[in-house]
mmCIF file of C-alpha atoms and ligand atoms in Angstrom:
data_model
loop_
_atom_site.group_PDB
_atom_site.id
_atom_site.type_symbol
_atom_site.label_atom_id
_atom_site.label_comp_id
_atom_site.label_asym_id
_atom_site.label_seq_id
_atom_site.Cartn_x
_atom_site.Cartn_y
_atom_site.Cartn_z
ATOM 1 C CA MET A 1 27.874 -110.764 4.927
ATOM 2 C CA LYS A 2 24.563 -109.033 5.450
ATOM 3 C CA LYS A 3 24.389 -106.597 8.364
ATOM 4 C CA ASN A 4 21.730 -107.065 11.046
ATOM 5 C CA ILE A 5 19.586 -103.971 11.267
ATOM 6 C CA ILE A 6 16.741 -103.366 13.704
ATOM 7 C CA ILE A 7 13.909 -101.105 12.509
ATOM 8 C CA ILE A 8 11.930 -99.523 15.334
ATOM 9 C CA ALA A 9 8.755 -97.973 13.946
ATOM 10 C CA THR A 10 6.946 -95.192 15.792
ATOM 11 C CA GLY A 11 4.475 -94.002 13.121
ATOM 12 C CA GLY A 12 4.364 -90.723 11.169
ATOM 13 C CA THR A 13 3.529 -90.021 7.550
ATOM 14 C CA ILE A 14 5.872 -92.787 6.409
ATOM 15 C CA ALA A 15 3.192 -95.071 7.883
ATOM 16 C CA GLY A 16 0.371 -92.803 6.704
ATOM 17 C CA ARG A 17 -2.695 -93.889 4.777
ATOM 18 C CA GLY A 18 -4.873 -91.681 2.576
ATOM 19 C CA GLU A 19 -6.810 -91.802 -0.670
ATOM 20 C CA ALA A 20 -4.868 -93.980 -3.145
ATOM 21 C CA GLY A 21 -2.464 -91.861 -5.185
ATOM 22 C CA LYS A 22 -3.141 -88.604 -3.300
ATOM 23 C CA ALA A 23 -0.531 -86.900 -1.116
ATOM 24 C CA ALA A 24 -2.814 -84.679 0.984
ATOM 25 C CA ASP A 25 -5.432 -85.462 3.646
ATOM 26 C CA TYR A 26 -4.133 -88.692 5.120
ATOM 27 C CA GLN A 27 -3.767 -90.076 8.604
ATOM 28 C CA ALA A 28 -0.249 -90.579 9.943
ATOM 29 C CA GLY A 29 0.667 -93.771 11.821
ATOM 30 C CA ARG A 30 -1.731 -96.269 10.180
ATOM 31 C CA ILE A 31 0.427 -98.795 8.288
ATOM 32 C CA ASP A 32 2.446 -101.586 9.890
ATOM 33 C CA VAL A 33 6.217 -101.341 9.493
ATOM 34 C CA ASN A 34 6.357 -104.774 7.806
ATOM 35 C CA ASP A 35 4.061 -103.530 5.018
ATOM 36 C CA ILE A 36 6.367 -100.553 4.450
ATOM 37 C CA VAL A 37 9.433 -102.819 4.320
ATOM 38 C CA GLN A 38 7.705 -105.116 1.805
ATOM 39 C CA SER A 39 7.114 -102.145 -0.503
ATOM 40 C CA ILE A 40 10.880 -101.627 -0.910
ATOM 41 C CA PRO A 41 12.467 -103.774 -3.617
ATOM 42 C CA ALA A 42 15.876 -105.281 -2.851
ATOM 43 C CA ILE A 43 15.926 -104.070 0.723
ATOM 44 C CA THR A 44 16.588 -107.527 2.138
ATOM 45 C CA ASP A 45 19.598 -107.975 -0.225
ATOM 46 C CA ARG A 46 21.226 -105.139 1.693
ATOM 47 C CA ALA A 47 20.593 -106.217 5.302
ATOM 48 C CA ALA A 48 18.846 -108.751 7.514
ATOM 49 C CA LEU A 49 15.990 -106.825 9.071
ATOM 50 C CA THR A 50 14.150 -107.206 12.359
ATOM 51 C CA THR A 51 11.129 -104.947 12.750
ATOM 52 C CA ILE A 52 9.606 -103.670 15.977
ATOM 53 C CA GLN A 53 6.428 -101.626 16.034
ATOM 54 C CA MET A 54 6.990 -99.608 19.226
ATOM 55 C CA CYS A 55 3.911 -97.452 18.592
ATOM 56 C CA ASN A 56 2.099 -96.077 15.549
ATOM 57 C CA VAL A 57 1.367 -92.427 16.175
ATOM 58 C CA ASP A 58 1.519 -89.034 14.561
ATOM 59 C CA SER A 59 4.801 -87.658 15.889
ATOM 60 C CA ASN A 60 2.904 -84.868 17.652
ATOM 61 C CA ASP A 61 1.863 -87.610 20.065
ATOM 62 C CA MET A 62 5.468 -88.505 20.887
ATOM 63 C CA ASP A 63 6.202 -87.489 24.463
ATOM 64 C CA GLU A 64 8.787 -87.910 27.203
ATOM 65 C CA GLU A 65 7.497 -91.352 28.184
ATOM 66 C CA LYS A 66 7.825 -92.619 24.584
ATOM 67 C CA TRP A 67 11.304 -91.068 24.288
ATOM 68 C CA LEU A 68 12.451 -92.971 27.338
ATOM 69 C CA ARG A 69 10.927 -96.198 26.025
ATOM 70 C CA LEU A 70 12.605 -95.654 22.652
ATOM 71 C CA ARG A 71 15.954 -94.940 24.332
ATOM 72 C CA ASP A 72 15.639 -98.151 26.366
ATOM 73 C CA LEU A 73 14.858 -100.204 23.231
ATOM 74 C CA ILE A 74 17.785 -98.705 21.313
ATOM 75 C CA ASN A 75 20.131 -99.326 24.239
ATOM 76 C CA LEU A 76 18.862 -102.880 24.591
ATOM 77 C CA TYR A 77 19.425 -103.741 20.913
ATOM 78 C CA GLY A 78 22.671 -101.796 20.804
ATOM 79 C CA ALA A 79 24.057 -103.998 23.581
ATOM 80 C CA ASP A 80 23.358 -107.127 21.502
ATOM 81 C CA PRO A 81 26.637 -108.048 19.719
ATOM 82 C CA SER A 82 24.725 -109.476 16.744
ATOM 83 C CA VAL A 83 23.083 -106.103 15.973
ATOM 84 C CA ASP A 84 24.956 -103.758 13.600
ATOM 85 C CA GLY A 85 22.681 -100.743 13.497
ATOM 86 C CA ILE A 86 19.259 -99.333 14.303
ATOM 87 C CA VAL A 87 16.791 -97.362 12.175
ATOM 88 C CA VAL A 88 13.882 -95.458 13.703
ATOM 89 C CA THR A 89 10.911 -94.483 11.535
ATOM 90 C CA HIS A 90 9.263 -91.337 12.843
ATOM 91 C CA GLY A 91 6.922 -88.516 11.886
ATOM 92 C CA THR A 92 8.696 -85.477 10.517
ATOM 93 C CA ASP A 93 6.984 -82.864 12.708
ATOM 94 C CA THR A 94 8.950 -83.672 15.852
ATOM 95 C CA LEU A 95 11.718 -85.876 14.406
ATOM 96 C CA GLU A 96 14.339 -83.267 15.343
ATOM 97 C CA GLU A 97 13.338 -83.412 19.021
ATOM 98 C CA THR A 98 13.475 -87.197 19.278
ATOM 99 C CA ALA A 99 16.770 -87.223 17.361
ATOM 100 C CA PHE A 100 18.391 -84.754 19.765
ATOM 101 C CA PHE A 101 17.043 -86.547 22.828
ATOM 102 C CA LEU A 102 18.475 -89.851 21.573
ATOM 103 C CA ASN A 103 21.751 -88.180 20.571
ATOM 104 C CA LEU A 104 22.246 -87.227 24.225
ATOM 105 C CA THR A 105 20.974 -90.396 25.896
ATOM 106 C CA ILE A 106 21.974 -93.445 23.812
ATOM 107 C CA ALA A 107 24.764 -95.301 25.576
ATOM 108 C CA HIS A 108 26.446 -97.025 22.610
ATOM 109 C CA GLN A 109 28.200 -96.013 19.401
ATOM 110 C CA LYS A 110 26.428 -98.228 16.905
ATOM 111 C CA PRO A 111 24.682 -96.373 14.074
ATOM 112 C CA VAL A 112 21.238 -95.008 14.923
ATOM 113 C CA VAL A 113 19.419 -93.376 11.994
ATOM 114 C CA LEU A 114 16.018 -91.680 12.049
ATOM 115 C CA THR A 115 13.922 -91.298 8.928
ATOM 116 C CA GLY A 116 10.384 -90.553 7.841
ATOM 117 C CA SER A 117 8.553 -89.106 4.878
ATOM 118 C CA MET A 118 6.502 -86.139 3.806
ATOM 119 C CA ARG A 119 4.103 -88.137 1.629
ATOM 120 C CA PRO A 120 1.980 -90.989 2.988
ATOM 121 C CA ALA A 121 2.717 -94.574 1.973
ATOM 122 C CA THR A 122 -0.386 -94.569 -0.259
ATOM 123 C CA ALA A 123 0.658 -91.471 -2.300
ATOM 124 C CA THR A 124 1.952 -91.405 -5.879
ATOM 125 C CA SER A 125 5.763 -91.212 -5.597
ATOM 126 C CA ALA A 126 5.733 -91.744 -1.847
ATOM 127 C CA ASP A 127 9.132 -90.664 -0.497
ATOM 128 C CA GLY A 128 9.117 -93.060 2.483
ATOM 129 C CA PRO A 129 10.444 -96.219 0.779
ATOM 130 C CA MET A 130 13.579 -94.514 -0.626
ATOM 131 C CA ASN A 131 14.236 -92.733 2.677
ATOM 132 C CA LEU A 132 13.914 -96.013 4.573
ATOM 133 C CA TYR A 133 16.095 -97.852 2.049
ATOM 134 C CA GLN A 134 18.845 -95.268 2.451
ATOM 135 C CA ALA A 135 18.460 -95.113 6.235
ATOM 136 C CA ILE A 136 19.020 -98.881 6.375
ATOM 137 C CA ALA A 137 22.075 -98.603 4.130
ATOM 138 C CA LEU A 138 23.447 -95.803 6.312
ATOM 139 C CA ALA A 139 22.806 -97.762 9.527
ATOM 140 C CA ALA A 140 24.627 -100.722 7.964
ATOM 141 C CA SER A 141 27.707 -98.647 7.115
ATOM 142 C CA GLU A 142 30.937 -98.487 9.122
ATOM 143 C CA GLU A 143 31.114 -94.699 8.609
ATOM 144 C CA ALA A 144 27.948 -94.191 10.642
ATOM 145 C CA ARG A 145 29.511 -95.722 13.775
ATOM 146 C CA ASN A 146 30.276 -93.205 16.500
ATOM 147 C CA ALA A 147 28.835 -90.392 14.368
ATOM 148 C CA GLY A 148 26.083 -89.545 16.853
ATOM 149 C CA VAL A 149 22.428 -90.124 16.133
ATOM 150 C CA LEU A 150 21.838 -89.383 12.451
ATOM 151 C CA ALA A 151 18.829 -88.605 10.298
ATOM 152 C CA LEU A 152 18.371 -89.470 6.651
ATOM 153 C CA PHE A 153 16.053 -87.559 4.379
ATOM 154 C CA SER A 154 15.928 -86.949 0.614
ATOM 155 C CA ASP A 155 19.386 -88.431 -0.152
ATOM 156 C CA THR A 156 20.920 -86.308 2.616
ATOM 157 C CA ILE A 157 22.617 -87.220 5.906
ATOM 158 C CA TYR A 158 21.937 -84.925 8.882
ATOM 159 C CA SER A 159 23.115 -84.875 12.473
ATOM 160 C CA GLY A 160 20.477 -85.530 15.136
ATOM 161 C CA ARG A 161 21.889 -82.576 17.050
ATOM 162 C CA ASP A 162 21.273 -79.986 14.373
ATOM 163 C CA ILE A 163 18.543 -81.264 12.067
ATOM 164 C CA GLN A 164 15.445 -79.114 11.852
ATOM 165 C CA LYS A 165 12.308 -79.181 9.774
ATOM 166 C CA ILE A 166 12.448 -76.023 7.670
ATOM 167 C CA ASN A 167 9.636 -76.685 5.209
ATOM 168 C CA SER A 168 6.141 -77.725 6.238
ATOM 169 C CA TYR A 169 5.153 -78.998 2.782
ATOM 170 C CA LYS A 170 7.933 -80.048 0.397
ATOM 171 C CA THR A 171 9.531 -83.508 0.412
ATOM 172 C CA ASP A 172 12.966 -81.922 0.954
ATOM 173 C CA ALA A 173 11.866 -80.662 4.361
ATOM 174 C CA PHE A 174 15.033 -80.635 6.495
ATOM 175 C CA GLU A 175 18.268 -78.722 6.995
ATOM 176 C CA ILE A 176 20.978 -78.262 9.576
ATOM 177 C CA GLY A 177 20.885 -74.523 9.134
ATOM 178 C CA ASP A 178 24.099 -72.807 8.150
ATOM 179 C CA PHE A 179 26.023 -76.061 8.343
ATOM 180 C CA GLY A 180 24.611 -77.628 5.177
ATOM 181 C CA CYS A 181 24.542 -81.357 5.811
ATOM 182 C CA LEU A 182 26.854 -84.149 6.967
ATOM 183 C CA GLY A 183 26.815 -85.909 3.613
ATOM 184 C CA TYR A 184 24.839 -87.500 0.832
ATOM 185 C CA MET A 185 23.618 -90.934 -0.228
ATOM 186 C CA ARG A 186 23.869 -92.271 -3.764
ATOM 187 C CA ASP A 187 21.277 -95.026 -3.621
ATOM 188 C CA ASP A 188 22.800 -97.205 -0.878
ATOM 189 C CA GLN A 189 26.292 -95.666 -0.993
ATOM 190 C CA VAL A 190 27.324 -93.399 1.847
ATOM 191 C CA TYR A 191 29.318 -90.166 1.301
ATOM 192 C CA PHE A 192 30.167 -88.381 4.550
ATOM 193 C CA LEU A 193 31.531 -84.852 4.239
ATOM 194 C CA SER A 194 31.685 -83.879 7.911
ATOM 195 C CA LYS A 195 30.705 -85.036 11.384
ATOM 196 C CA THR A 196 29.528 -83.236 14.482
ATOM 197 C CA ASP A 197 32.214 -82.116 16.903
ATOM 198 C CA LYS A 198 29.885 -82.009 19.911
ATOM 199 C CA PRO A 199 29.928 -84.897 22.435
ATOM 200 C CA HIS A 200 27.100 -87.389 21.942
ATOM 201 C CA THR A 201 25.818 -90.887 22.750
ATOM 202 C CA ALA A 202 28.372 -92.892 24.788
ATOM 203 C CA ASP A 203 30.359 -89.668 25.463
ATOM 204 C CA SER A 204 27.335 -87.794 26.784
ATOM 205 C CA ILE A 205 26.971 -87.448 30.563
ATOM 206 C CA PHE A 206 23.209 -87.989 30.126
ATOM 207 C CA ALA A 207 23.718 -91.447 28.606
ATOM 208 C CA LYS A 208 25.182 -92.549 31.938
ATOM 209 C CA GLN A 209 22.156 -91.326 33.905
ATOM 210 C CA ASP A 210 19.413 -93.612 35.141
ATOM 211 C CA ILE A 211 16.477 -91.447 33.964
ATOM 212 C CA HIS A 212 12.901 -92.633 34.549
ATOM 213 C CA SER A 213 11.058 -89.358 34.064
ATOM 214 C CA LEU A 214 11.916 -85.870 32.877
ATOM 215 C CA PRO A 215 11.444 -82.529 34.629
ATOM 216 C CA LYS A 216 8.926 -80.100 33.101
ATOM 217 C CA VAL A 217 10.339 -77.366 30.888
ATOM 218 C CA ALA A 218 8.120 -74.973 28.918
ATOM 219 C CA ILE A 219 8.858 -72.661 25.993
ATOM 220 C CA ALA A 220 7.641 -69.039 25.991
ATOM 221 C CA TYR A 221 7.445 -67.544 22.491
ATOM 222 C CA TYR A 222 8.186 -63.837 22.290
ATOM 223 C CA HIS A 223 6.363 -61.559 19.847
ATOM 224 C CA CYS A 224 5.700 -57.808 19.711
ATOM 225 C CA GLY A 225 3.421 -56.898 22.574
ATOM 226 C CA ALA A 226 3.747 -60.323 24.265
ATOM 227 C CA ASP A 227 2.242 -60.131 27.773
ATOM 228 C CA SER A 228 4.967 -60.515 30.415
ATOM 229 C CA ALA A 229 2.436 -61.834 32.961
ATOM 230 C CA LEU A 230 2.336 -64.984 30.826
ATOM 231 C CA LEU A 231 5.883 -65.823 31.936
ATOM 232 C CA SER A 232 4.987 -66.247 35.595
ATOM 233 C CA THR A 233 1.832 -68.181 34.696
ATOM 234 C CA ILE A 234 3.802 -70.652 32.561
ATOM 235 C CA SER A 235 6.708 -70.983 34.939
ATOM 236 C CA ARG A 236 4.443 -71.873 37.894
ATOM 237 C CA SER A 237 3.861 -75.326 36.405
ATOM 238 C CA CYS A 238 7.402 -76.053 35.230
ATOM 239 C CA ASP A 239 10.928 -76.602 36.555
ATOM 240 C CA GLY A 240 12.660 -74.574 33.874
ATOM 241 C CA LEU A 241 11.819 -72.168 31.085
ATOM 242 C CA VAL A 242 13.147 -71.630 27.553
ATOM 243 C CA ILE A 243 12.558 -68.287 25.861
ATOM 244 C CA ALA A 244 12.053 -68.313 22.092
ATOM 245 C CA GLY A 245 13.197 -64.715 21.799
ATOM 246 C CA SER A 246 13.389 -62.518 18.734
ATOM 247 C CA GLY A 247 16.727 -61.994 16.925
ATOM 248 C CA SER A 248 19.597 -63.231 19.042
ATOM 249 C CA GLY A 249 17.367 -64.270 21.968
ATOM 250 C CA ASN A 250 15.793 -60.866 22.693
ATOM 251 C CA TYR A 251 12.562 -59.519 24.202
ATOM 252 C CA SER A 252 10.842 -56.384 25.514
ATOM 253 C CA THR A 253 11.759 -54.341 28.589
ATOM 254 C CA ALA A 254 8.716 -55.807 30.372
ATOM 255 C CA TRP A 255 9.938 -59.370 29.679
ATOM 256 C CA LYS A 256 13.431 -58.383 30.776
ATOM 257 C CA GLN A 257 12.081 -57.201 34.165
ATOM 258 C CA GLN A 258 9.882 -60.261 34.608
ATOM 259 C CA LEU A 259 12.717 -62.670 33.696
ATOM 260 C CA HIS A 260 15.016 -60.919 36.184
ATOM 261 C CA GLU A 261 12.493 -61.821 38.943
ATOM 262 C CA LEU A 262 11.827 -65.363 37.703
ATOM 263 C CA SER A 263 15.513 -66.214 37.364
ATOM 264 C CA LYS A 264 15.760 -66.131 41.181
ATOM 265 C CA GLU A 265 13.678 -69.354 41.286
ATOM 266 C CA LYS A 266 13.931 -71.035 37.875
ATOM 267 C CA ILE A 267 16.587 -71.838 35.344
ATOM 268 C CA ILE A 268 15.885 -69.780 32.231
ATOM 269 C CA VAL A 269 17.469 -70.419 28.837
ATOM 270 C CA ARG A 270 17.502 -67.726 26.146
ATOM 271 C CA SER A 271 17.034 -69.119 22.667
ATOM 272 C CA SER A 272 15.755 -67.614 19.436
ATOM 273 C CA ARG A 273 12.746 -68.032 17.204
ATOM 274 C CA VAL A 274 15.103 -67.366 14.239
ATOM 275 C CA LEU A 275 16.082 -70.606 12.473
ATOM 276 C CA GLN A 276 19.773 -69.873 11.966
ATOM 277 C CA GLY A 277 22.578 -68.185 13.881
ATOM 278 C CA ILE A 278 23.672 -68.341 17.509
ATOM 279 C CA VAL A 279 22.558 -66.905 20.856
ATOM 280 C CA PHE A 280 25.332 -65.713 23.169
ATOM 281 C CA ASP A 281 25.202 -63.907 26.519
ATOM 282 C CA SER A 282 23.724 -60.466 26.018
ATOM 283 C CA PRO A 283 25.091 -57.460 27.947
ATOM 284 C CA PHE A 284 21.930 -55.540 27.069
ATOM 285 C CA PHE A 285 19.095 -58.047 27.526
ATOM 286 C CA ASP A 286 20.702 -59.900 30.448
ATOM 287 C CA PRO A 287 23.613 -57.861 31.865
ATOM 288 C CA ASN A 288 23.980 -60.046 34.998
ATOM 289 C CA LYS A 289 23.949 -63.379 33.144
ATOM 290 C CA GLU A 290 20.797 -64.526 34.918
ATOM 291 C CA THR A 291 19.773 -66.570 31.912
ATOM 292 C CA ILE A 292 21.746 -69.167 29.956
ATOM 293 C CA PRO A 293 22.238 -68.753 26.200
ATOM 294 C CA SER A 294 21.191 -71.712 24.031
ATOM 295 C CA TYR A 295 24.007 -71.092 21.483
ATOM 296 C CA THR A 296 22.961 -72.936 18.291
ATOM 297 C CA LEU A 297 20.116 -74.936 19.848
ATOM 298 C CA SER A 298 16.580 -74.076 18.761
ATOM 299 C CA PRO A 299 14.034 -73.514 21.566
ATOM 300 C CA GLN A 300 12.681 -77.070 21.199
ATOM 301 C CA LYS A 301 16.186 -78.565 21.420
ATOM 302 C CA ALA A 302 17.219 -76.235 24.260
ATOM 303 C CA ARG A 303 14.157 -77.530 26.121
ATOM 304 C CA ILE A 304 15.433 -81.097 25.821
ATOM 305 C CA LEU A 305 18.929 -80.228 27.039
ATOM 306 C CA LEU A 306 17.467 -78.260 29.958
ATOM 307 C CA MET A 307 15.204 -81.179 30.935
ATOM 308 C CA LEU A 308 18.179 -83.549 30.889
ATOM 309 C CA ALA A 309 20.384 -81.059 32.739
ATOM 310 C CA LEU A 310 17.764 -80.731 35.480
ATOM 311 C CA THR A 311 17.907 -84.502 36.065
ATOM 312 C CA ILE A 312 21.486 -83.934 37.261
ATOM 313 C CA THR A 313 21.573 -80.515 38.924
ATOM 314 C CA LYS A 314 19.799 -77.226 39.635
ATOM 315 C CA ASP A 315 23.103 -75.357 39.742
ATOM 316 C CA PRO A 316 22.985 -72.602 37.066
ATOM 317 C CA LYS A 317 26.781 -72.721 36.586
ATOM 318 C CA GLN A 318 26.788 -76.453 35.825
ATOM 319 C CA ILE A 319 23.743 -76.142 33.562
ATOM 320 C CA ARG A 320 25.475 -73.305 31.725
ATOM 321 C CA SER A 321 28.470 -75.603 31.183
ATOM 322 C CA PHE A 322 26.148 -78.250 29.660
ATOM 323 C CA PHE A 323 24.913 -75.653 27.168
ATOM 324 C CA GLU A 324 28.511 -74.747 26.359
ATOM 325 C CA THR A 325 29.414 -78.416 25.876
ATOM 326 C CA TYR A 326 26.491 -80.078 24.096
HETATM 327 N N1 LIG B 1 2.142 -85.123 11.174
HETATM 328 C C1 LIG B 1 3.091 -86.085 10.672
HETATM 329 C C2 LIG B 1 3.919 -86.590 11.828
HETATM 330 O O1 LIG B 1 4.777 -85.894 12.287
HETATM 331 C C3 LIG B 1 3.922 -85.446 9.635
HETATM 332 C C4 LIG B 1 4.959 -86.325 9.002
HETATM 333 O O2 LIG B 1 5.310 -87.392 9.451
HETATM 334 O O3 LIG B 1 5.496 -85.889 7.948
HETATM 335 O O4 LIG B 1 3.707 -87.682 12.281
#
């Protein structure tokens, strides 16, 4: 029996159009999802597909409103007993942010798999069709149920929680840092090696929330000589702040003093601009625990968790517990 898979297309390079055969200088989000599906031989032998073009944008134009719309669509189709799994096509630039947002807000345990491509659909050896083929196969598999939101790229299965773009150019553009990957695909066959231990989807407190808009959280990027006055300017227009610190979430003495003042009014999360590792409480940079460590979340993922946390509470202790949990 063929599985029923919904493909929700949002745009990205997988729907990109450029000069025939060339991989550079194209426009993302130009080709209809049905045209991409038709370019994949044998795809309909694997699953019965329903396509939905939610939007067709470069993923840098994804925003909180589109995330909420996407979450609603995925929840709607997930509640339909005839649907077995959902694939989302997405630009690679911000795929990790959408994946983490969905991982925390989808209310069901059916497979949800994000994919995209680094080469436009019109390129020689476009990578989109194979990625989409494998994403559909993964979404149709039993193993992908209750595994959290997943991402599929270059024969590799990633968790939506941890995936990050680590190469701005090559087709093999993603990693989950130190943790390798969750598994591999061999054409349409699924080989899981591990699964995330963190609560997600139906087990996430945020999936039970009725969220219609998200609080504003900004990211302040630390670098040598970074002006500390910038922190109060940014934080004036937001409800919470994430620091992309150096090393294990660090910054200058001037930033330390400024953050001490700001933490009286705003929730501040300390994350790191370094791609791998973990940020814990720091007895030197924040001896009174006025900020919350992001642990293994990158600044852009910590921002999402802080936005969601602020829909529930402003209590620093409870928000800290969310960062410990998710
Ligand atoms: N700029 C594109 C996007 O994120 C890049 C890609 O999809 O690879 O939509």
